[in-house]
Amino acid sequence: MRQGVEDRPRVLVVDDEKMIRDMLAEFLGMEGYEVRTAEDGVAAISELQQKEFDLVISDLKMPRMGGIALLEEIGKTAPSALTVIMTGFGTVETAIDAMKRGAYDYVLKPFKLDEVVHVLKRGLEKQRMAAENMRLREALSLYKVSEAIAASLSLDQVLETVGDGCIDELRADLASTWLDDGEGGFFERQRLVGPDVPSGAYLGRVAERAVFERLRADGQLLEQGTAGLAFFAEKPDVPLVSTLAVPLRVQARTIGCIVAASYTPNKRFDEGQRKLLSIIGSPAAAAIENARLYEDLQATFQQTIEGLAKAIDKMDRYTSGHSDRVAVYAVVLAKELGLSAAQVEIVRQSALMHDIGKIGCVLNLNKPGKLTVDEYESFKKHPSYGRDILDPIKFLHPLVPGVHLHHERWDGRGYPLGLVGADIPLVARIISVADTYDAMTSDRSYRRALPHKVALSEVKRCAGSQFDPEVANAFHGCIETYRGEQSASGSKVPA
């Protein structure tokens, strides 16, 4: 049921007889209803477009537009309003047909005023129960939204869940989430538009200062109609129906807000919806804060990996950039094999770190010529050294398989464990191909770089012995595509 300023039920009386309109208006006004009147269906539609009504009492037969046609228009213009048809004994069947088309009830003329009030009260109680059931459904839906928010550490996913909750559960046409910028201001981090918004419609730009000033002063924002335009820096080109905003707070600190707007006639937010949106504001704020902290941790993680990778490459001027190139080739190959985005990222990070164990090898890696047997045996320990370096660092554990086992061979003749076939983790099999290809196509102290085609034929020749055949075959297709894209963009690729 509509909640007006005074919570008085609003009724529209539609009849072409002025005496009946005036009589009903006076009596219903005495009974506590807020009443408007209209002489026919056309005038009634005009009233419905300007104001929201809980109930419409309409005569069946009127000039210009009768009760049946009005009933159809009410379904479009004011679908939440209940319609009661007034009719004479001779048109009862038509009134019953109107009920089949969506009318709530009918009263027979001549009627007793008490009977009309009884029908209206019954209709309002039905509306109240329907609204209560809707609130329960919305509360359950928003509770599920809150659970989904709390379960994610991805900032984008958290914000998408919040925005979708506004669009789906509150039936908003615009959901705008604002976050603090760390410098005392706020910026729009996400903006979602509902499916009912006309194509090309401009919904305006939120005036963040006005919104946050209201939230700081009142802790809430709920405005109807044009009053909401005070909170838009750029006005929408469609009529604004309702505006709602709730703050996002962590302890006593405001980290942002959620702004929802409706541009659909008769789709107004109410106090119940504001409270429901506030309910998810707390877990949303906590989840956003956690997601940001996680992003900071991820950034630190990436910087740590990149710093260590550069430290490895600094040990040998001939392998400068090797880790970065192996990571690029490994990512191209992982995507070709259909790995998920998360798995591809593990491959990338592992490839960057794959030679970290060289830090533990006391060798002159810049010496001319090949390593001696003893030096090679010492060099072969670098995968195990890499594992030992990463093992104490818990957040680097996912990288250990690729670092420790990238020198294993498909035929079991690799090191350090001599694993065979599919016993070798896929990430290590991918890095093995990428590492060998880059080694062959790069200059070394003891030889010049091999041409791309020679290196690629060597990868193919060793499929089934050194390399996983499926991985080696996939590399053939994707490396050519990658080289073509790089050449087209002007980037340098191995000759």
CSV table of C-alpha atoms in Angstrom, one decimal:
chain,number,residue,atom,x,y,z
A,1,MET,CA,0.0,0.0,0.0
A,2,ARG,CA,1.2,3.5,-0.8
A,3,GLN,CA,2.6,5.4,2.2
A,4,GLY,CA,1.6,9.1,1.9
A,5,VAL,CA,2.8,12.0,4.0
A,6,GLU,CA,-0.1,11.3,6.5
A,7,ASP,CA,-0.5,7.7,5.6
A,8,ARG,CA,-4.1,8.4,4.4
A,9,PRO,CA,-5.3,6.0,1.8
A,10,ARG,CA,-5.8,7.8,-1.5
A,11,VAL,CA,-8.9,7.1,-3.6
A,12,LEU,CA,-9.9,8.2,-7.1
A,13,VAL,CA,-13.6,8.3,-7.7
A,14,VAL,CA,-14.6,8.2,-11.4
A,15,ASP,CA,-18.2,8.7,-12.5
A,16,ASP,CA,-19.9,10.9,-15.1
A,17,GLU,CA,-22.6,11.8,-12.5
A,18,LYS,CA,-21.4,14.8,-10.4
A,19,MET,CA,-23.8,14.0,-7.6
A,20,ILE,CA,-22.3,10.5,-7.1
A,21,ARG,CA,-18.8,11.9,-7.3
A,22,ASP,CA,-19.5,14.5,-4.7
A,23,MET,CA,-21.4,12.2,-2.4
A,24,LEU,CA,-18.6,9.6,-2.4
A,25,ALA,CA,-15.9,12.2,-2.0
A,26,GLU,CA,-17.6,13.8,1.0
A,27,PHE,CA,-18.4,10.5,2.7
A,28,LEU,CA,-15.0,8.9,2.1
A,29,GLY,CA,-13.3,12.1,3.2
A,30,MET,CA,-15.2,11.8,6.5
A,31,GLU,CA,-14.0,8.2,6.8
A,32,GLY,CA,-10.4,9.3,6.6
A,33,TYR,CA,-9.6,8.8,2.9
A,34,GLU,CA,-7.9,11.4,0.7
A,35,VAL,CA,-10.2,11.6,-2.3
A,36,ARG,CA,-9.9,13.0,-5.9
A,37,THR,CA,-12.6,12.8,-8.6
A,38,ALA,CA,-12.8,12.5,-12.3
A,39,GLU,CA,-15.8,12.7,-14.7
A,40,ASP,CA,-14.7,9.9,-17.0
A,41,GLY,CA,-11.8,7.5,-17.9
A,42,VAL,CA,-9.8,10.1,-19.8
A,43,ALA,CA,-9.8,12.5,-16.9
A,44,ALA,CA,-9.0,9.6,-14.5
A,45,ILE,CA,-5.9,8.7,-16.6
A,46,SER,CA,-4.7,12.4,-16.3
A,47,GLU,CA,-5.1,12.1,-12.5
A,48,LEU,CA,-3.3,8.8,-12.3
A,49,GLN,CA,-0.4,10.2,-14.3
A,50,GLN,CA,0.1,13.0,-11.8
A,51,LYS,CA,-0.5,11.3,-8.5
A,52,GLU,CA,-0.4,7.8,-7.0
A,53,PHE,CA,-3.6,6.2,-5.8
A,54,ASP,CA,-4.3,3.1,-3.7
A,55,LEU,CA,-7.8,2.6,-5.0
A,56,VAL,CA,-9.9,3.6,-8.0
A,57,ILE,CA,-13.7,3.4,-7.8
A,58,SER,CA,-15.0,3.7,-11.4
A,59,ASP,CA,-18.5,3.6,-13.0
A,60,LEU,CA,-18.8,1.1,-15.8
A,61,LYS,CA,-20.5,3.2,-18.4
A,62,MET,CA,-19.1,6.7,-19.1
A,63,PRO,CA,-18.6,8.9,-22.2
A,64,ARG,CA,-15.2,9.1,-23.9
A,65,MET,CA,-13.8,6.2,-21.9
A,66,GLY,CA,-15.7,3.6,-19.9
A,67,GLY,CA,-14.7,1.4,-16.9
A,68,ILE,CA,-13.4,-1.5,-19.0
A,69,ALA,CA,-11.1,0.6,-21.1
A,70,LEU,CA,-10.0,2.5,-18.0
A,71,LEU,CA,-9.2,-0.7,-16.3
A,72,GLU,CA,-6.8,-1.6,-19.1
A,73,GLU,CA,-5.1,1.8,-18.8
A,74,ILE,CA,-4.8,1.5,-15.1
A,75,GLY,CA,-2.9,-1.8,-15.6
A,76,LYS,CA,-0.3,0.2,-17.6
A,77,THR,CA,-0.3,3.6,-15.7
A,78,ALA,CA,-0.9,2.5,-12.1
A,79,PRO,CA,-0.6,-1.3,-11.8
A,80,SER,CA,-0.4,-1.2,-8.0
A,81,ALA,CA,-3.8,0.5,-7.6
A,82,LEU,CA,-6.9,-1.7,-6.9
A,83,THR,CA,-10.0,-1.0,-9.0
A,84,VAL,CA,-13.6,-1.3,-7.9
A,85,ILE,CA,-16.3,-1.2,-10.6
A,86,MET,CA,-19.7,0.5,-9.9
A,87,THR,CA,-22.5,-1.0,-12.0
A,88,GLY,CA,-26.3,-1.5,-12.2
A,89,PHE,CA,-28.1,-4.8,-12.1
A,90,GLY,CA,-28.3,-5.0,-15.8
A,91,THR,CA,-24.5,-5.0,-16.3
A,92,VAL,CA,-23.4,-7.4,-13.5
A,93,GLU,CA,-22.1,-9.8,-16.0
A,94,THR,CA,-19.9,-7.1,-17.5
A,95,ALA,CA,-18.7,-6.2,-14.0
A,96,ILE,CA,-17.8,-9.8,-13.4
A,97,ASP,CA,-15.9,-9.8,-16.7
A,98,ALA,CA,-14.0,-6.7,-15.5
A,99,MET,CA,-12.9,-8.7,-12.4
A,100,LYS,CA,-11.5,-11.3,-14.7
A,101,ARG,CA,-9.6,-8.6,-16.4
A,102,GLY,CA,-8.0,-7.4,-13.1
A,103,ALA,CA,-10.7,-5.4,-11.2
A,104,TYR,CA,-10.7,-6.2,-7.5
A,105,ASP,CA,-14.4,-6.1,-6.9
A,106,TYR,CA,-17.7,-4.4,-7.9
A,107,VAL,CA,-20.6,-2.6,-6.1
A,108,LEU,CA,-24.1,-2.4,-7.4
A,109,LYS,CA,-26.0,0.8,-7.9
A,110,PRO,CA,-27.8,2.1,-6.0
A,111,PHE,CA,-25.4,1.3,-3.2
A,112,LYS,CA,-25.2,2.0,0.5
A,113,LEU,CA,-22.2,4.1,1.5
A,114,ASP,CA,-21.3,1.6,4.2
A,115,GLU,CA,-21.0,-1.2,1.6
A,116,VAL,CA,-18.6,0.9,-0.4
A,117,VAL,CA,-16.4,1.5,2.7
A,118,HIS,CA,-16.5,-2.2,3.5
A,119,VAL,CA,-15.2,-3.1,0.0
A,120,LEU,CA,-12.5,-0.4,0.2
A,121,LYS,CA,-11.3,-1.6,3.6
A,122,ARG,CA,-11.2,-5.2,2.4
A,123,GLY,CA,-9.2,-4.0,-0.6
A,124,LEU,CA,-6.7,-2.0,1.5
A,125,GLU,CA,-6.2,-5.0,3.8
A,126,LYS,CA,-5.4,-7.1,0.7
A,127,GLN,CA,-2.9,-4.5,-0.4
A,128,ARG,CA,-1.4,-4.4,3.1
A,129,MET,CA,-0.9,-8.2,3.1
A,130,ALA,CA,0.5,-8.2,-0.4
A,131,ALA,CA,2.9,-5.4,0.6
A,132,GLU,CA,4.0,-7.3,3.7
A,133,ASN,CA,4.6,-10.5,1.6
A,134,MET,CA,6.6,-8.4,-0.8
A,135,ARG,CA,8.7,-7.0,2.0
A,136,LEU,CA,9.4,-10.5,3.3
A,137,ARG,CA,10.4,-11.6,-0.2
A,138,GLU,CA,12.6,-8.6,-0.6
A,139,ALA,CA,14.2,-9.1,2.8
A,140,LEU,CA,15.0,-12.7,1.9
A,141,SER,CA,16.4,-11.7,-1.5
A,142,LEU,CA,18.5,-8.9,0.1
A,143,TYR,CA,19.7,-11.4,2.8
A,144,LYS,CA,20.9,-13.6,0.0
A,145,VAL,CA,22.6,-10.6,-1.7
A,146,SER,CA,24.3,-9.8,1.7
A,147,GLU,CA,25.6,-13.4,1.9
A,148,ALA,CA,26.9,-13.2,-1.7
A,149,ILE,CA,28.6,-9.9,-0.9
A,150,ALA,CA,30.3,-11.3,2.2
A,151,ALA,CA,31.6,-14.3,0.3
A,152,SER,CA,33.7,-12.4,-2.2
A,153,LEU,CA,37.1,-10.9,-2.1
A,154,SER,CA,36.8,-9.4,-5.5
A,155,LEU,CA,36.0,-5.7,-5.4
A,156,ASP,CA,34.4,-5.8,-8.9
A,157,GLN,CA,32.3,-8.8,-7.9
A,158,VAL,CA,31.2,-7.1,-4.7
A,159,LEU,CA,30.1,-3.9,-6.5
A,160,GLU,CA,28.4,-5.9,-9.2
A,161,THR,CA,26.4,-7.8,-6.6
A,162,VAL,CA,25.4,-4.6,-4.8
A,163,GLY,CA,24.4,-3.0,-8.1
A,164,ASP,CA,22.4,-6.0,-9.3
A,165,GLY,CA,20.7,-6.1,-5.9
A,166,CYS,CA,19.4,-2.5,-6.5
A,167,ILE,CA,18.3,-3.3,-10.0
A,168,ASP,CA,16.7,-6.7,-9.3
A,169,GLU,CA,15.4,-6.4,-5.8
A,170,LEU,CA,14.5,-2.7,-5.5
A,171,ARG,CA,13.5,-2.5,-9.2
A,172,ALA,CA,15.7,0.6,-9.6
A,173,ASP,CA,16.5,2.0,-13.0
A,174,LEU,CA,19.9,3.3,-11.9
A,175,ALA,CA,22.3,2.0,-9.4
A,176,SER,CA,25.4,4.1,-8.7
A,177,THR,CA,28.1,3.1,-6.2
A,178,TRP,CA,30.5,5.7,-5.0
A,179,LEU,CA,33.8,5.1,-3.1
A,180,ASP,CA,36.3,7.4,-1.3
A,181,ASP,CA,39.3,8.2,-3.4
A,182,GLY,CA,41.7,8.3,-0.4
A,183,GLU,CA,42.2,12.0,-0.7
A,184,GLY,CA,39.0,13.3,1.0
A,185,GLY,CA,36.8,13.0,-2.1
A,186,PHE,CA,34.5,10.4,-3.7
A,187,PHE,CA,34.2,9.0,-7.2
A,188,GLU,CA,31.6,6.9,-9.0
A,189,ARG,CA,33.2,3.4,-9.0
A,190,GLN,CA,30.3,1.6,-10.7
A,191,ARG,CA,27.1,2.5,-12.6
A,192,LEU,CA,24.4,0.0,-13.6
A,193,VAL,CA,21.3,0.8,-15.7
A,194,GLY,CA,18.1,-1.3,-15.4
A,195,PRO,CA,16.5,-3.2,-18.3
A,196,ASP,CA,13.4,-1.0,-18.5
A,197,VAL,CA,15.3,2.2,-19.3
A,198,PRO,CA,14.7,3.4,-22.9
A,199,SER,CA,17.6,3.0,-25.2
A,200,GLY,CA,19.6,6.2,-25.4
A,201,ALA,CA,18.1,7.8,-22.3
A,202,TYR,CA,20.5,9.9,-20.3
A,203,LEU,CA,19.9,9.3,-16.6
A,204,GLY,CA,22.0,12.2,-15.3
A,205,ARG,CA,25.1,12.5,-13.2
A,206,VAL,CA,24.9,12.2,-9.4
A,207,ALA,CA,26.1,15.3,-7.4
A,208,GLU,CA,28.3,13.5,-5.0
A,209,ARG,CA,28.8,16.5,-2.7
A,210,ALA,CA,25.1,17.1,-2.3
A,211,VAL,CA,24.5,13.4,-1.6
A,212,PHE,CA,27.2,13.0,1.0
A,213,GLU,CA,26.2,16.3,2.7
A,214,ARG,CA,22.6,14.9,3.1
A,215,LEU,CA,23.9,11.5,4.3
A,216,ARG,CA,26.2,13.2,6.8
A,217,ALA,CA,23.4,15.4,8.1
A,218,ASP,CA,20.5,12.8,8.1
A,219,GLY,CA,22.1,9.4,7.6
A,220,GLN,CA,19.7,8.8,4.7
A,221,LEU,CA,18.3,10.2,1.5
A,222,LEU,CA,14.8,9.4,0.2
A,223,GLU,CA,13.2,12.0,-2.2
A,224,GLN,CA,10.2,11.7,-4.5
A,225,GLY,CA,9.8,13.4,-7.9
A,226,THR,CA,11.7,16.6,-8.9
A,227,ALA,CA,12.9,17.1,-5.3
A,228,GLY,CA,15.5,14.4,-6.1
A,229,LEU,CA,17.0,16.6,-8.9
A,230,ALA,CA,18.9,18.5,-6.2
A,231,PHE,CA,21.2,15.5,-5.9
A,232,PHE,CA,22.1,15.5,-9.6
A,233,ALA,CA,24.9,17.6,-11.0
A,234,GLU,CA,23.7,16.9,-14.6
A,235,LYS,CA,19.9,16.5,-14.9
A,236,PRO,CA,18.4,13.4,-16.6
A,237,ASP,CA,16.6,13.9,-19.9
A,238,VAL,CA,13.7,11.6,-18.6
A,239,PRO,CA,11.5,12.5,-15.6
A,240,LEU,CA,12.9,11.5,-12.2
A,241,VAL,CA,10.4,9.6,-10.1
A,242,SER,CA,12.3,8.6,-7.0
A,243,THR,CA,15.8,8.9,-5.5
A,244,LEU,CA,17.3,6.8,-2.7
A,245,ALA,CA,20.8,6.7,-1.1
A,246,VAL,CA,22.4,5.0,1.8
A,247,PRO,CA,25.9,5.4,3.2
A,248,LEU,CA,28.6,2.7,3.2
A,249,ARG,CA,30.3,2.9,6.6
A,250,VAL,CA,33.2,0.9,8.2
A,251,GLN,CA,33.0,1.7,11.9
A,252,ALA,CA,32.6,5.5,12.1
A,253,ARG,CA,34.2,6.1,8.7
A,254,THR,CA,32.2,6.7,5.5
A,255,ILE,CA,33.9,4.9,2.6
A,256,GLY,CA,31.1,5.5,0.0
A,257,CYS,CA,27.4,5.3,-0.7
A,258,ILE,CA,24.9,3.5,-2.9
A,259,VAL,CA,22.5,5.7,-4.9
A,260,ALA,CA,19.4,4.3,-6.6
A,261,ALA,CA,17.0,6.2,-8.9
A,262,SER,CA,13.7,5.3,-10.5
A,263,TYR,CA,12.5,6.9,-13.8
A,264,THR,CA,9.5,4.7,-14.3
A,265,PRO,CA,6.1,6.3,-13.5
A,266,ASN,CA,4.5,5.1,-10.3
A,267,LYS,CA,7.7,3.1,-9.3
A,268,ARG,CA,8.6,5.0,-6.1
A,269,PHE,CA,11.0,3.9,-3.4
A,270,ASP,CA,9.5,3.9,0.1
A,271,GLU,CA,10.8,3.9,3.6
A,272,GLY,CA,10.7,0.1,3.7
A,273,GLN,CA,13.0,-0.2,0.7
A,274,ARG,CA,15.4,2.4,2.1
A,275,LYS,CA,15.6,0.2,5.3
A,276,LEU,CA,16.2,-2.9,3.2
A,277,LEU,CA,19.0,-1.3,1.2
A,278,SER,CA,20.5,0.0,4.5
A,279,ILE,CA,20.5,-3.6,5.7
A,280,ILE,CA,23.0,-4.6,3.0
A,281,GLY,CA,25.0,-1.4,3.4
A,282,SER,CA,26.9,-2.8,6.4
A,283,PRO,CA,28.1,-6.1,4.9
A,284,ALA,CA,28.7,-4.3,1.6
A,285,ALA,CA,31.0,-1.7,3.2
A,286,ALA,CA,32.9,-4.4,5.1
A,287,ALA,CA,33.2,-6.5,1.9
A,288,ILE,CA,34.4,-3.5,-0.1
A,289,GLU,CA,37.0,-2.7,2.6
A,290,ASN,CA,38.2,-6.3,2.7
A,291,ALA,CA,38.3,-6.4,-1.1
A,292,ARG,CA,40.4,-3.3,-1.2
A,293,LEU,CA,42.8,-4.7,1.4
A,294,TYR,CA,43.0,-7.9,-0.6
A,295,GLU,CA,43.8,-5.8,-3.8
A,296,ASP,CA,46.6,-4.1,-1.9
A,297,LEU,CA,47.9,-7.5,-0.8
A,298,GLN,CA,47.7,-8.7,-4.4
A,299,ALA,CA,49.6,-5.7,-5.6
A,300,THR,CA,52.3,-6.3,-3.0
A,301,PHE,CA,52.4,-9.9,-4.1
A,302,GLN,CA,52.9,-8.9,-7.7
A,303,GLN,CA,55.6,-6.4,-6.9
A,304,THR,CA,57.4,-9.1,-4.8
A,305,ILE,CA,57.3,-11.5,-7.7
A,306,GLU,CA,58.4,-9.0,-10.3
A,307,GLY,CA,61.2,-7.8,-8.0
A,308,LEU,CA,62.5,-11.3,-7.5
A,309,ALA,CA,62.2,-12.0,-11.2
A,310,LYS,CA,64.4,-9.0,-12.0
A,311,ALA,CA,66.9,-10.1,-9.3
A,312,ILE,CA,67.2,-13.4,-11.1
A,313,ASP,CA,67.8,-11.8,-14.5
A,314,LYS,CA,70.4,-9.4,-13.1
A,315,MET,CA,72.6,-12.4,-12.3
A,316,ASP,CA,73.2,-13.1,-16.0
A,317,ARG,CA,73.3,-10.5,-18.7
A,318,TYR,CA,72.6,-13.1,-21.3
A,319,THR,CA,69.3,-14.1,-19.7
A,320,SER,CA,68.1,-10.5,-19.0
A,321,GLY,CA,64.4,-10.4,-19.7
A,322,HIS,CA,64.2,-14.2,-19.8
A,323,SER,CA,61.7,-14.6,-17.0
A,324,ASP,CA,59.4,-11.9,-18.5
A,325,ARG,CA,59.5,-13.6,-21.9
A,326,VAL,CA,58.9,-17.1,-20.5
A,327,ALA,CA,55.9,-15.7,-18.6
A,328,VAL,CA,54.5,-14.2,-21.8
A,329,TYR,CA,54.9,-17.4,-23.8
A,330,ALA,CA,53.5,-19.5,-20.9
A,331,VAL,CA,50.4,-17.3,-20.7
A,332,VAL,CA,49.8,-17.6,-24.4
A,333,LEU,CA,50.1,-21.3,-24.1
A,334,ALA,CA,47.9,-21.6,-21.0
A,335,LYS,CA,45.1,-19.7,-22.7
A,336,GLU,CA,45.4,-21.9,-25.8
A,337,LEU,CA,44.9,-24.9,-23.5
A,338,GLY,CA,41.7,-23.4,-22.1
A,339,LEU,CA,42.8,-22.7,-18.6
A,340,SER,CA,40.7,-20.4,-16.4
A,341,ALA,CA,41.8,-16.8,-15.7
A,342,ALA,CA,42.9,-17.8,-12.2
A,343,GLN,CA,44.9,-20.7,-13.5
A,344,VAL,CA,46.5,-18.6,-16.2
A,345,GLU,CA,47.6,-16.1,-13.5
A,346,ILE,CA,49.2,-18.9,-11.5
A,347,VAL,CA,51.1,-19.9,-14.7
A,348,ARG,CA,52.2,-16.4,-15.3
A,349,GLN,CA,53.5,-15.9,-11.7
A,350,SER,CA,55.2,-19.3,-11.7
A,351,ALA,CA,56.9,-18.6,-15.0
A,352,LEU,CA,58.2,-15.2,-13.7
A,353,MET,CA,59.7,-17.1,-10.6
A,354,HIS,CA,60.8,-20.3,-12.3
A,355,ASP,CA,64.5,-19.6,-12.0
A,356,ILE,CA,64.5,-18.1,-8.5
A,357,GLY,CA,66.6,-21.0,-7.3
A,358,LYS,CA,69.6,-19.8,-9.3
A,359,ILE,CA,70.2,-17.4,-6.4
A,360,GLY,CA,71.4,-20.5,-4.5
A,361,CYS,CA,73.8,-21.7,-7.3
A,362,VAL,CA,77.3,-20.5,-6.7
A,363,LEU,CA,78.3,-20.4,-10.3
A,364,ASN,CA,79.7,-18.1,-12.9
A,365,LEU,CA,76.7,-18.1,-15.2
A,366,ASN,CA,78.5,-15.6,-17.6
A,367,LYS,CA,81.5,-17.9,-18.3
A,368,PRO,CA,82.1,-18.6,-22.0
A,369,GLY,CA,81.4,-22.1,-23.1
A,370,LYS,CA,79.2,-24.8,-21.6
A,371,LEU,CA,79.2,-25.7,-17.9
A,372,THR,CA,81.4,-28.6,-16.7
A,373,VAL,CA,79.8,-31.8,-15.5
A,374,ASP,CA,80.2,-30.7,-11.8
A,375,GLU,CA,78.9,-27.2,-12.6
A,376,TYR,CA,75.9,-28.7,-14.4
A,377,GLU,CA,75.1,-31.0,-11.5
A,378,SER,CA,75.2,-28.0,-9.2
A,379,PHE,CA,73.1,-26.0,-11.7
A,380,LYS,CA,70.5,-28.8,-11.7
A,381,LYS,CA,69.8,-28.1,-8.0
A,382,HIS,CA,68.2,-24.7,-8.8
A,383,PRO,CA,64.6,-26.1,-9.0
A,384,SER,CA,64.9,-27.5,-5.5
A,385,TYR,CA,66.5,-24.3,-4.3
A,386,GLY,CA,63.6,-22.5,-5.8
A,387,ARG,CA,61.2,-24.6,-3.8
A,388,ASP,CA,63.1,-24.1,-0.6
A,389,ILE,CA,63.1,-20.3,-1.2
A,390,LEU,CA,59.4,-20.1,-1.7
A,391,ASP,CA,58.3,-22.7,0.8
A,392,PRO,CA,58.5,-20.5,3.9
A,393,ILE,CA,56.4,-17.8,2.2
A,394,LYS,CA,52.8,-19.0,2.5
A,395,PHE,CA,51.2,-16.8,-0.2
A,396,LEU,CA,53.8,-18.0,-2.7
A,397,HIS,CA,52.9,-21.7,-2.2
A,398,PRO,CA,50.7,-21.9,-5.4
A,399,LEU,CA,53.9,-21.2,-7.4
A,400,VAL,CA,56.0,-24.0,-6.0
A,401,PRO,CA,54.9,-26.8,-8.5
A,402,GLY,CA,55.9,-24.7,-11.6
A,403,VAL,CA,59.1,-23.5,-10.0
A,404,HIS,CA,60.2,-26.9,-8.6
A,405,LEU,CA,59.2,-29.1,-11.5
A,406,HIS,CA,59.7,-27.1,-14.8
A,407,HIS,CA,62.8,-29.2,-15.7
A,408,GLU,CA,60.9,-32.6,-15.4
A,409,ARG,CA,60.5,-34.4,-18.8
A,410,TRP,CA,57.5,-36.3,-20.2
A,411,ASP,CA,59.6,-39.5,-20.5
A,412,GLY,CA,60.8,-39.4,-16.9
A,413,ARG,CA,64.4,-38.4,-17.6
A,414,GLY,CA,64.1,-34.9,-16.1
A,415,TYR,CA,65.0,-33.5,-12.7
A,416,PRO,CA,64.8,-33.1,-9.8
A,417,LEU,CA,62.3,-36.0,-9.2
A,418,GLY,CA,62.2,-37.9,-12.5
A,419,LEU,CA,58.4,-37.6,-12.7
A,420,VAL,CA,56.7,-39.2,-15.8
A,421,GLY,CA,53.9,-38.0,-18.0
A,422,ALA,CA,50.8,-36.6,-16.3
A,423,ASP,CA,52.4,-36.9,-12.9
A,424,ILE,CA,54.1,-33.7,-13.8
A,425,PRO,CA,51.8,-30.7,-12.9
A,426,LEU,CA,50.4,-29.0,-16.0
A,427,VAL,CA,51.8,-25.7,-15.0
A,428,ALA,CA,55.3,-27.2,-15.0
A,429,ARG,CA,54.7,-28.8,-18.4
A,430,ILE,CA,53.7,-25.4,-19.8
A,431,ILE,CA,56.7,-23.6,-18.4
A,432,SER,CA,59.0,-26.3,-19.7
A,433,VAL,CA,58.0,-25.6,-23.3
A,434,ALA,CA,58.0,-21.8,-22.8
A,435,ASP,CA,61.4,-21.9,-21.0
A,436,THR,CA,63.1,-24.1,-23.6
A,437,TYR,CA,61.7,-22.1,-26.6
A,438,ASP,CA,63.0,-18.8,-25.1
A,439,ALA,CA,66.4,-20.4,-24.2
A,440,MET,CA,66.8,-21.5,-27.8
A,441,THR,CA,65.8,-18.2,-29.4
A,442,SER,CA,68.0,-16.1,-27.1
A,443,ASP,CA,71.8,-15.4,-27.3
A,444,ARG,CA,73.9,-17.3,-24.8
A,445,SER,CA,77.6,-16.9,-23.9
A,446,TYR,CA,78.4,-20.1,-25.7
A,447,ARG,CA,76.1,-19.8,-28.8
A,448,ARG,CA,74.0,-17.4,-30.9
A,449,ALA,CA,70.2,-17.5,-30.8
A,450,LEU,CA,68.5,-20.1,-33.0
A,451,PRO,CA,66.0,-19.0,-35.6
A,452,HIS,CA,62.3,-19.2,-34.6
A,453,LYS,CA,61.5,-22.0,-37.1
A,454,VAL,CA,64.5,-24.1,-35.9
A,455,ALA,CA,63.4,-23.7,-32.3
A,456,LEU,CA,59.8,-24.5,-33.1
A,457,SER,CA,60.8,-27.7,-35.0
A,458,GLU,CA,62.9,-28.7,-32.0
A,459,VAL,CA,59.9,-28.4,-29.7
A,460,LYS,CA,57.9,-30.5,-32.2
A,461,ARG,CA,60.7,-33.1,-32.4
A,462,CYS,CA,60.8,-33.4,-28.6
A,463,ALA,CA,57.1,-33.8,-28.2
A,464,GLY,CA,56.5,-37.1,-26.4
A,465,SER,CA,60.0,-37.3,-25.0
A,466,GLN,CA,60.9,-34.0,-23.3
A,467,PHE,CA,57.5,-32.3,-23.6
A,468,ASP,CA,53.9,-33.2,-23.1
A,469,PRO,CA,52.7,-33.9,-26.7
A,470,GLU,CA,49.4,-32.0,-26.2
A,471,VAL,CA,51.2,-29.0,-24.8
A,472,ALA,CA,53.9,-29.0,-27.5
A,473,ASN,CA,51.3,-29.2,-30.2
A,474,ALA,CA,49.2,-26.4,-28.7
A,475,PHE,CA,52.4,-24.2,-28.6
A,476,HIS,CA,52.8,-24.6,-32.4
A,477,GLY,CA,49.5,-23.0,-33.1
A,478,CYS,CA,49.4,-20.3,-30.5
A,479,ILE,CA,53.0,-19.1,-30.9
A,480,GLU,CA,52.5,-18.3,-34.6
A,481,THR,CA,49.3,-16.4,-33.8
A,482,TYR,CA,51.1,-14.5,-31.0
A,483,ARG,CA,54.1,-13.6,-33.3
A,484,GLY,CA,51.7,-12.4,-36.0
A,485,GLU,CA,49.9,-10.1,-33.5
A,486,GLN,CA,53.2,-8.8,-32.2
A,487,SER,CA,54.6,-8.1,-35.7
A,488,ALA,CA,51.4,-6.3,-36.7
A,489,SER,CA,51.7,-4.0,-33.6
A,490,GLY,CA,55.4,-3.3,-34.4
A,491,SER,CA,56.8,-5.3,-31.4
A,492,LYS,CA,60.0,-7.2,-31.8
A,493,VAL,CA,59.8,-11.0,-32.0
A,494,PRO,CA,62.6,-13.7,-32.4
A,495,ALA,CA,63.7,-14.0,-36.1
